[in-house]
Amino acid sequence: MFGRSPRTVLLATASALALAAGLLSGAAAAPAPQPDDAAPAALPALRTQGNKIVDATGAPVTLRGLSILAPEQNDVCTDCNSKPINELIDMTITGGWESKVLRLLVTEVLGKDLAAYDAQYIRPYVDYAVSKGLYVIIDLHLVRNYGDAAGAVPQAQVKQFWDYIAPRYGNNPNVLFEVFNEPINPDSWATWKSYIQPVVDSIRTVSDNVILMGSPAWSTRVNGALTNPITGGNIAYVYHLYPNQGPATAANLDPKFGNASATIPVVLTEFGWDPVQPPHPVTGGTTSGWGLPLRQYLDARPQIGWTAWIFDNFWAPVMFDKNWNLLGGEHQGAFVRDWLAGKPATSPCNTHLARGATVTASSTYAASSPASKAVDGSCADDGRWMSAEGDTTPTLTINLGSYKSVDQIDVYSGYRWPATVADTILVAFRVEAHTASGWVTAATVTGNTKAVVTVTAPTAPIDQVRLVITDPSNNAVDIARVYEVALH
């Protein structure tokens, strides 16, 4: 729903504030890389037909891909292991990633020399992505009020940008135009249409490329197009979705954009989630609780295209840590990668390296909550191991049977996952791993408030994991409640 800001700047609150990703000032300009010598790989030109995007033959095309960091923001993070933008583009189509479309953000452009900006921050990356066989969305990534009010973006500035860009990319079948990422207020479709229609009319004098059309309230008013569409043809309508808007169920999503997608073309150019605790007011969510049902919803509606937010280690919600290690488990990174590759939709709680391993526990609350429940692939309440009352240091030992390479260890705890009762979460614990050299401490956690804690595993293969709990909970029944210890 909201444009993301760098991780060092808090994201907007759920309903009132949004920070414009890339509206930071003072970012140093990165040198423009040169595209490969390879000739551009032209893709079939796209157009809209009914509620679908189709190619020249009329065959439906489901756009599925990724947004990447705005090139001009690539050196903003001072403690990130940054990568050249061309390398990021390569990463989106290699190593199991099978992105078909790249969303290229244009941020600090208003009032700039457009020729110089294009030469440094747009043209090199469009050309490079096209040479790799990708569709490219040029996204004017504004998160602002629109119109003539103080602080709003005047129509003339948006039109000036597209009057420069559209003629230069309008004959490239690989390119789509996202005209205004997230207009905020006025929250009126009629007012928005009167503002943006002249921009579209101007684009249409030089290009028939597909236009992706946002809407007021952070691009959540797509239903306005049902009765009063933007004219000009080849227009698909954008929706931005985050967990703050509610569960990823048909009952919730159909009235937002699902029903509209049966009549008009709809593309989710932003969605994402992050299991940080306490939950972020906009993006706080989990793969099991929100990402998985969203995939199931969208897979059942192939007319809806999408670009996931965001293929980065800095802007939130991230898919990688700051050293470009892919985040799995309840984070979105590995899940989105597997989705793009067409792998089966599974919950990270259900499928992991420790499922079915041999487990022993220092105690058990009842016969119905044995140690084996901690690796049974179930995050339901009846799928938990619970320690006995009076066990002040509940300990769980998982034997994998052989050495395995593990990237991360996820500890799920509490009651009523994923909306866990806060005082039932593990408060303090150690995660230990056994390598060929002996036991090592992977992490010591204190003052925990997270229902899921992700721990980086040792780089050496491990054959055992030990969970040593030093403070089981803040609940009156002070026992350890562990849904799963998942290894990925």
Coordinates of C-alpha atoms in Angstrom, one line a residue:
M1 CA 0.0 0.0 0.0
F2 CA 2.8 2.4 0.8
G3 CA 6.1 3.2 -0.9
R4 CA 8.9 2.0 1.2
S5 CA 11.7 4.1 2.6
P6 CA 15.2 2.8 3.4
R7 CA 15.4 0.6 6.5
T8 CA 17.1 3.4 8.4
V9 CA 13.9 5.5 8.0
L10 CA 10.7 4.1 9.5
L11 CA 8.0 3.0 7.2
A12 CA 4.7 4.9 7.2
T13 CA 2.0 4.1 9.8
A14 CA -0.8 1.9 8.7
S15 CA -3.3 4.5 7.7
A16 CA -1.9 8.0 8.1
L17 CA 1.7 8.4 7.0
A18 CA 3.9 7.3 4.1
L19 CA 7.5 8.2 3.5
A20 CA 8.5 8.5 -0.2
A21 CA 11.0 5.9 -1.1
G22 CA 13.8 7.8 -2.7
L23 CA 12.6 11.3 -1.6
L24 CA 15.7 11.4 0.6
S25 CA 18.0 14.3 -0.2
G26 CA 21.8 14.3 -0.5
A27 CA 22.3 10.8 -1.9
A28 CA 25.5 10.6 -3.9
A29 CA 25.2 9.7 -7.6
A30 CA 26.5 6.3 -8.5
P31 CA 28.5 5.9 -11.7
A32 CA 26.4 4.7 -14.6
P33 CA 27.4 1.2 -15.7
Q34 CA 27.5 0.4 -19.4
P35 CA 25.1 -2.2 -20.7
D36 CA 26.4 -5.4 -22.2
D37 CA 27.2 -5.5 -25.9
A38 CA 24.5 -8.0 -26.5
A39 CA 21.6 -6.8 -28.7
P40 CA 18.4 -6.2 -26.8
A41 CA 16.2 -9.3 -26.6
A42 CA 12.8 -8.0 -27.9
L43 CA 9.8 -9.6 -26.2
P44 CA 6.3 -9.7 -27.6
A45 CA 4.6 -6.3 -27.4
L46 CA 1.9 -6.2 -24.7
R47 CA -1.6 -4.8 -24.8
T48 CA -4.7 -5.0 -22.7
Q49 CA -7.8 -7.0 -23.8
G50 CA -10.7 -7.1 -21.5
N51 CA -9.4 -7.9 -18.0
K52 CA -6.1 -9.3 -19.2
I53 CA -2.7 -8.3 -20.5
V54 CA -2.0 -10.2 -23.7
D55 CA 0.7 -10.5 -26.3
A56 CA 0.4 -9.7 -30.0
T57 CA -1.2 -13.1 -30.7
G58 CA -3.9 -12.5 -28.0
A59 CA -2.3 -15.0 -25.6
P60 CA -2.7 -14.0 -21.9
V61 CA 0.5 -12.9 -20.2
T62 CA 0.8 -12.9 -16.4
L63 CA 3.5 -10.5 -15.4
R64 CA 5.4 -11.8 -12.4
G65 CA 8.6 -10.2 -11.2
L66 CA 10.4 -8.0 -8.7
S67 CA 11.0 -4.4 -7.8
I68 CA 14.7 -3.5 -7.2
L69 CA 16.3 -0.7 -5.3
A70 CA 16.3 2.7 -7.0
P71 CA 19.7 3.1 -8.7
E72 CA 20.3 6.5 -7.2
Q73 CA 19.8 5.1 -3.7
N74 CA 22.3 2.3 -4.1
D75 CA 24.9 4.0 -1.8
V76 CA 22.6 5.3 0.9
C77 CA 23.0 2.5 3.3
T78 CA 26.3 2.9 5.1
D79 CA 26.5 -0.6 6.6
C80 CA 25.2 -2.6 3.6
N81 CA 27.2 -4.8 1.3
S82 CA 25.8 -3.0 -1.8
K83 CA 25.9 -4.5 -5.3
P84 CA 25.9 -2.8 -8.7
I85 CA 22.4 -2.6 -10.1
N86 CA 23.3 -4.7 -13.1
E87 CA 24.4 -7.4 -10.8
L88 CA 21.0 -7.2 -9.0
I89 CA 19.3 -7.5 -12.4
D90 CA 21.3 -10.6 -13.1
M91 CA 20.4 -12.1 -9.7
T92 CA 16.6 -11.7 -10.5
I93 CA 16.9 -14.3 -13.3
T94 CA 19.6 -16.7 -11.9
G95 CA 20.1 -18.9 -8.8
G96 CA 16.5 -20.1 -8.8
W97 CA 15.0 -16.7 -9.4
E98 CA 12.9 -16.6 -12.6
S99 CA 11.6 -13.1 -12.7
K100 CA 10.0 -12.0 -16.0
V101 CA 9.6 -8.3 -15.3
L102 CA 11.8 -5.8 -13.5
R103 CA 10.2 -2.7 -11.8
L104 CA 12.8 0.1 -12.1
L105 CA 12.2 2.9 -9.6
V106 CA 12.7 6.6 -10.5
T107 CA 12.8 8.6 -7.3
E108 CA 14.6 11.9 -7.0
V109 CA 13.8 13.2 -10.4
L110 CA 11.4 16.2 -9.9
G111 CA 13.2 19.4 -10.8
K112 CA 16.2 17.5 -12.2
D113 CA 17.9 17.7 -15.6
L114 CA 15.9 14.9 -17.2
A115 CA 18.5 14.1 -19.9
A116 CA 21.2 13.7 -17.3
Y117 CA 19.0 11.7 -15.0
D118 CA 17.9 9.4 -17.8
A119 CA 21.4 8.8 -19.0
Q120 CA 22.6 7.9 -15.5
Y121 CA 19.7 6.2 -13.7
I122 CA 17.2 4.9 -16.3
R123 CA 18.7 4.2 -19.8
P124 CA 21.6 1.9 -18.7
Y125 CA 19.4 -0.3 -16.6
V126 CA 16.5 -0.5 -19.1
D127 CA 18.9 -1.4 -21.8
Y128 CA 20.6 -4.0 -19.6
A129 CA 17.4 -5.6 -18.4
V130 CA 16.0 -5.7 -22.0
S131 CA 19.3 -7.4 -23.1
K132 CA 18.5 -10.1 -20.5
G133 CA 15.0 -10.7 -21.9
L134 CA 13.0 -8.9 -19.2
Y135 CA 10.0 -6.6 -19.4
V136 CA 10.8 -3.4 -17.6
I137 CA 8.4 -1.1 -15.7
I138 CA 9.7 2.5 -15.5
D139 CA 8.0 3.5 -12.3
L140 CA 7.7 7.2 -11.4
H141 CA 8.1 6.3 -7.7
L142 CA 6.3 9.2 -6.0
V143 CA 4.5 8.8 -2.7
R144 CA 2.9 12.2 -2.5
N145 CA -0.3 14.2 -2.5
Y146 CA -1.1 15.3 -6.0
G147 CA -2.5 18.6 -7.4
D148 CA -1.9 22.3 -6.6
A149 CA -2.1 22.2 -2.8
A150 CA 1.1 23.1 -0.8
G151 CA 3.5 20.1 -0.8
A152 CA 1.6 18.2 -3.5
V153 CA 3.1 17.3 -6.9
P154 CA 1.7 19.6 -9.6
Q155 CA 0.4 17.9 -12.7
A156 CA 2.9 19.8 -14.8
Q157 CA 5.8 18.0 -13.2
V158 CA 4.4 14.5 -13.8
K159 CA 3.6 15.5 -17.4
Q160 CA 7.1 16.9 -17.9
F161 CA 8.6 13.7 -16.9
W162 CA 6.5 11.5 -19.2
D163 CA 6.7 14.0 -22.0
Y164 CA 10.5 13.3 -21.9
I165 CA 10.5 9.6 -21.2
A166 CA 7.6 8.3 -23.3
P167 CA 9.1 9.3 -26.7
R168 CA 12.4 7.7 -25.8
Y169 CA 11.0 4.3 -24.7
G170 CA 7.6 4.2 -26.3
N171 CA 8.8 2.1 -29.3
N172 CA 10.4 -0.5 -27.1
P173 CA 8.0 -3.5 -26.6
N174 CA 9.7 -4.5 -23.4
V175 CA 8.8 -1.3 -21.6
L176 CA 5.7 -0.4 -19.5
F177 CA 5.0 2.9 -17.8
E178 CA 3.9 3.2 -14.2
V179 CA 2.8 6.9 -14.2
F180 CA 2.6 7.7 -10.5
N181 CA 3.5 5.1 -7.9
E182 CA 1.3 6.1 -4.9
P183 CA -0.8 9.3 -5.1
I184 CA -2.2 9.9 -1.6
N185 CA -4.7 12.7 -1.5
P186 CA -7.2 14.0 -2.5
D187 CA -8.8 10.6 -2.0
S188 CA -11.2 10.9 -4.9
W189 CA -11.1 8.9 -8.1
A190 CA -12.8 11.7 -10.1
T191 CA -10.2 14.2 -8.9
W192 CA -7.4 11.8 -9.7
K193 CA -8.7 11.1 -13.2
S194 CA -8.9 14.8 -14.0
Y195 CA -5.3 15.1 -12.8
I196 CA -3.8 12.2 -14.6
Q197 CA -5.9 11.9 -17.8
P198 CA -3.9 14.8 -19.6
V199 CA -0.7 12.9 -18.8
V200 CA -2.0 9.8 -20.4
D201 CA -3.3 11.7 -23.4
S202 CA 0.2 13.1 -23.9
I203 CA 1.8 9.7 -23.6
R204 CA -0.6 8.4 -26.2
T205 CA 0.5 10.9 -28.8
V206 CA 3.9 9.0 -28.9
S207 CA 3.4 5.5 -27.5
D208 CA 0.9 2.7 -27.2
N209 CA 2.9 0.9 -24.5
V210 CA 0.9 -0.5 -21.6
I211 CA 0.4 2.1 -18.8
L212 CA 0.1 1.0 -15.2
M213 CA -2.3 3.3 -13.5
G214 CA -2.2 4.0 -9.7
S215 CA -4.9 5.5 -7.7
P216 CA -5.4 7.6 -4.6
A217 CA -4.9 6.4 -1.0
W218 CA -1.5 4.8 -1.8
S219 CA -2.9 3.0 -4.9
T220 CA -5.8 1.3 -3.2
R221 CA -8.8 2.8 -5.1
V222 CA -8.7 0.6 -8.2
N223 CA -12.5 0.2 -8.1
G224 CA -13.0 3.7 -9.3
A225 CA -11.9 2.5 -12.8
L226 CA -14.8 0.2 -13.0
T227 CA -17.3 3.0 -13.6
N228 CA -15.0 5.8 -14.7
P229 CA -11.9 4.3 -16.5
I230 CA -9.0 6.3 -17.7
T231 CA -9.2 6.6 -21.5
G232 CA -6.5 5.9 -23.9
G233 CA -6.4 2.2 -24.2
N234 CA -3.8 -0.4 -23.0
I235 CA -4.2 0.6 -19.4
A236 CA -3.9 -1.8 -16.5
Y237 CA -4.8 -0.7 -13.0
V238 CA -2.4 -0.9 -10.0
Y239 CA -3.1 -2.1 -6.5
H240 CA -0.6 -2.0 -3.6
L241 CA -1.2 -4.5 -0.8
Y242 CA 0.4 -5.0 2.6
P243 CA -0.6 -7.0 5.7
N244 CA -2.0 -3.9 7.5
Q245 CA -4.9 -4.1 5.1
G246 CA -6.1 -7.4 6.6
P247 CA -5.9 -11.1 5.9
A248 CA -5.1 -12.5 2.5
T249 CA -8.5 -14.1 2.1
A250 CA -11.0 -13.9 -0.7
A251 CA -13.5 -12.3 1.7
N252 CA -11.0 -9.4 2.3
L253 CA -9.3 -9.2 -1.1
D254 CA -12.2 -9.6 -3.5
P255 CA -13.8 -6.2 -2.7
K256 CA -10.4 -4.5 -2.7
F257 CA -9.2 -5.6 -6.2
G258 CA -10.2 -9.2 -6.9
N259 CA -13.7 -8.5 -8.1
A260 CA -12.4 -5.7 -10.2
S261 CA -9.9 -8.0 -11.9
A262 CA -12.8 -9.9 -13.4
T263 CA -13.6 -6.8 -15.5
I264 CA -10.4 -4.7 -15.8
P265 CA -6.7 -5.6 -15.9
V266 CA -5.1 -5.4 -12.4
V267 CA -1.5 -5.7 -11.5
L268 CA -0.1 -5.7 -7.9
T269 CA 3.1 -3.7 -8.4
E270 CA 3.8 -3.8 -4.6
F271 CA 3.2 -6.4 -1.9
G272 CA 5.5 -7.8 0.8
W273 CA 5.7 -8.8 4.4
D274 CA 8.2 -8.9 7.3
P275 CA 7.9 -11.1 10.5
V276 CA 9.7 -8.6 12.7
Q277 CA 8.3 -8.2 16.2
P278 CA 6.7 -6.1 17.4
P279 CA 5.0 -6.2 14.0
H280 CA 5.5 -3.2 11.7
P281 CA 2.2 -1.4 11.4
V282 CA 2.2 -1.7 7.6
T283 CA 4.3 -4.7 6.6
G284 CA 4.2 -6.9 9.7
G285 CA 3.3 -10.4 8.6
T286 CA 4.5 -13.9 8.1
T287 CA 4.9 -16.3 5.2
S288 CA 2.6 -18.9 6.8
G289 CA 0.0 -16.5 8.0
W290 CA -0.1 -14.0 5.1
G291 CA 2.3 -14.8 2.2
L292 CA 1.1 -18.3 1.7
P293 CA -2.7 -17.5 1.5
L294 CA -1.8 -14.5 -0.8
R295 CA 0.0 -16.8 -3.2
Q296 CA -2.9 -19.2 -3.2
Y297 CA -5.3 -16.4 -3.9
L298 CA -3.3 -14.9 -6.8
D299 CA -2.4 -18.3 -8.3
A300 CA -6.1 -18.9 -8.6
R301 CA -6.5 -15.6 -10.5
P302 CA -3.8 -15.7 -13.2
Q303 CA -5.2 -12.5 -14.8
I304 CA -3.6 -10.5 -11.9
G305 CA 0.1 -9.8 -12.5
W306 CA 2.5 -8.8 -9.7
T307 CA 5.9 -7.5 -8.8
A308 CA 7.0 -8.3 -5.3
W309 CA 8.5 -5.6 -3.0
I310 CA 11.5 -5.6 -2.7
F311 CA 14.5 -7.4 -4.1
D312 CA 16.9 -5.7 -1.7
N313 CA 18.9 -5.9 1.6
F314 CA 18.1 -2.3 2.6
W315 CA 14.6 -1.1 1.7
A316 CA 11.9 -2.8 3.7
P317 CA 10.5 -5.4 3.7
V318 CA 13.8 -7.0 2.6
M319 CA 14.4 -10.3 0.9
F320 CA 18.1 -10.5 1.9
D321 CA 20.2 -9.6 4.9
K322 CA 22.8 -6.9 4.5
N323 CA 25.4 -9.4 3.2
W324 CA 22.9 -10.7 0.6
N325 CA 22.1 -14.0 2.4
L326 CA 18.6 -14.9 1.2
L327 CA 16.1 -14.8 4.1
G328 CA 13.9 -17.8 4.3
G329 CA 11.4 -19.2 6.8
E330 CA 8.7 -16.7 7.7
H331 CA 10.6 -13.9 5.8
Q332 CA 9.5 -13.4 2.2
G333 CA 12.7 -13.9 0.2
A334 CA 12.9 -17.6 -0.4
F335 CA 9.2 -17.9 -0.6
V336 CA 9.0 -15.3 -3.4
R337 CA 11.9 -16.9 -5.2
D338 CA 10.2 -20.3 -5.2
W339 CA 6.9 -18.7 -6.2
L340 CA 8.5 -17.2 -9.3
A341 CA 10.0 -20.6 -10.1
G342 CA 6.6 -22.3 -9.9
K343 CA 7.6 -24.5 -7.0
P344 CA 4.8 -25.9 -4.8
A345 CA 3.3 -23.5 -2.3
T346 CA 4.3 -24.7 1.2
S347 CA 4.5 -23.1 4.7
P348 CA 8.0 -22.9 6.0
C349 CA 6.7 -24.4 9.2
N350 CA 5.5 -27.4 7.3
T351 CA 8.6 -28.2 5.2
H352 CA 12.1 -28.0 6.7
L353 CA 15.2 -30.0 7.2
A354 CA 14.4 -31.1 10.8
R355 CA 10.9 -32.4 10.2
G356 CA 10.6 -35.9 11.5
A357 CA 14.0 -35.8 13.3
T358 CA 14.7 -37.6 16.6
V359 CA 13.9 -35.3 19.5
T360 CA 14.4 -35.6 23.2
A361 CA 13.1 -33.1 25.9
S362 CA 13.9 -32.4 29.5
S363 CA 10.2 -32.7 30.3
T364 CA 6.8 -32.8 28.9
Y365 CA 3.6 -31.1 30.0
A366 CA 1.3 -33.9 28.9
A367 CA 1.2 -36.9 26.7
S368 CA -0.5 -34.8 24.0
S369 CA 2.5 -32.4 23.7
P370 CA 5.6 -34.6 23.3
A371 CA 9.0 -33.4 22.1
S372 CA 8.3 -34.8 18.6
K373 CA 5.6 -32.1 18.1
A374 CA 8.5 -29.6 17.8
V375 CA 9.5 -31.1 14.4
D376 CA 6.2 -32.4 13.1
G377 CA 5.6 -29.6 10.6
S378 CA 2.6 -28.2 12.3
C379 CA 2.1 -24.7 13.7
A380 CA -1.3 -25.5 14.9
D381 CA -1.9 -25.3 18.7
D382 CA -2.2 -29.1 18.9
G383 CA 1.2 -29.3 17.2
R384 CA 3.3 -28.0 20.0
W385 CA 5.8 -29.4 22.5
M386 CA 5.2 -28.0 26.0
S387 CA 7.5 -28.5 28.9
A388 CA 6.3 -29.5 32.4
E389 CA 5.6 -27.0 35.1
G390 CA 8.5 -26.6 37.4
D391 CA 11.1 -27.2 34.7
T392 CA 13.1 -24.0 35.0
T393 CA 15.4 -24.7 32.1
P394 CA 13.4 -26.7 29.5
T395 CA 15.7 -28.2 26.9
L396 CA 15.0 -29.7 23.6
T397 CA 17.6 -31.7 21.6
I398 CA 17.1 -32.5 17.9
N399 CA 19.2 -35.1 16.2
L400 CA 19.2 -34.9 12.4
G401 CA 20.9 -38.3 12.0
S402 CA 23.6 -36.9 9.7
Y403 CA 25.4 -33.6 9.0
K404 CA 23.4 -31.1 7.0
S405 CA 24.1 -27.7 5.6
V406 CA 21.7 -25.3 7.3
D407 CA 21.4 -21.5 6.7
Q408 CA 19.0 -20.6 9.4
I409 CA 17.1 -22.0 12.4
D410 CA 13.6 -20.7 13.1
V411 CA 12.1 -21.1 16.6
Y412 CA 8.3 -20.8 16.7
S413 CA 6.7 -20.3 20.2
G414 CA 3.6 -19.2 22.0
Y415 CA -0.1 -19.9 21.7
R416 CA -2.6 -19.2 18.8
W417 CA -0.1 -18.8 16.0
P418 CA 0.3 -16.5 14.1
A419 CA -1.6 -14.0 16.3
T420 CA 0.3 -15.3 19.3
V421 CA -0.8 -14.4 22.9
A422 CA 2.2 -12.3 23.9
D423 CA 2.8 -13.7 27.3
T424 CA 3.1 -17.3 26.0
I425 CA 6.2 -16.6 23.8
L426 CA 9.6 -17.8 24.9
V427 CA 11.3 -14.9 26.8
A428 CA 15.0 -16.1 26.8
F429 CA 16.8 -19.0 25.3
R430 CA 20.0 -20.3 23.6
V431 CA 20.1 -22.0 20.2
E432 CA 23.1 -24.4 20.1
A433 CA 24.3 -26.4 17.1
H434 CA 26.6 -29.4 16.9
T435 CA 29.3 -29.4 14.3
A436 CA 32.1 -31.8 13.7
S437 CA 34.2 -29.7 16.1
G438 CA 31.6 -29.8 18.9
W439 CA 28.8 -27.7 20.2
V440 CA 28.7 -24.0 19.4
T441 CA 26.2 -21.3 20.4
A442 CA 24.4 -20.0 17.4
A443 CA 22.5 -17.3 19.3
T444 CA 21.5 -16.2 22.8
V445 CA 18.1 -14.5 23.0
T446 CA 16.9 -12.4 25.9
G447 CA 13.8 -10.2 26.3
N448 CA 12.2 -11.8 23.4
T449 CA 8.8 -10.6 22.0
K450 CA 8.9 -12.5 18.7
A451 CA 6.6 -15.4 17.9
V452 CA 9.2 -16.5 15.4
V453 CA 12.9 -16.0 16.0
T454 CA 15.3 -16.5 13.1
V455 CA 18.9 -17.5 14.0
T456 CA 21.8 -17.8 11.6
A457 CA 23.2 -21.3 11.6
P458 CA 26.9 -22.0 11.8
T459 CA 28.7 -22.1 8.4
A460 CA 29.8 -25.7 9.1
P461 CA 27.4 -28.6 8.6
I462 CA 25.5 -29.6 11.7
D463 CA 23.9 -32.8 12.9
Q464 CA 22.2 -31.7 16.1
V465 CA 20.4 -28.6 17.4
R466 CA 19.7 -27.8 21.1
L467 CA 17.2 -25.3 22.4
V468 CA 18.0 -24.3 26.0
I469 CA 15.2 -22.2 27.5
T470 CA 16.2 -20.0 30.4
D471 CA 12.9 -18.1 30.7
P472 CA 10.0 -20.0 29.3
S473 CA 7.3 -17.3 29.4
N474 CA 5.6 -14.5 31.2
N475 CA 2.4 -16.5 31.5
A476 CA 1.0 -17.6 34.9
V477 CA 1.5 -21.1 33.7
D478 CA 5.2 -20.7 33.2
I479 CA 6.0 -23.5 30.7
A480 CA 7.8 -23.6 27.3
R481 CA 5.4 -23.6 24.4
V482 CA 7.3 -24.5 21.1
Y483 CA 5.4 -25.0 17.9
E484 CA 8.4 -25.9 15.7
V485 CA 12.2 -25.7 15.5
A486 CA 12.5 -25.4 11.7
L487 CA 15.8 -25.7 9.9
H488 CA 16.2 -24.2 6.4

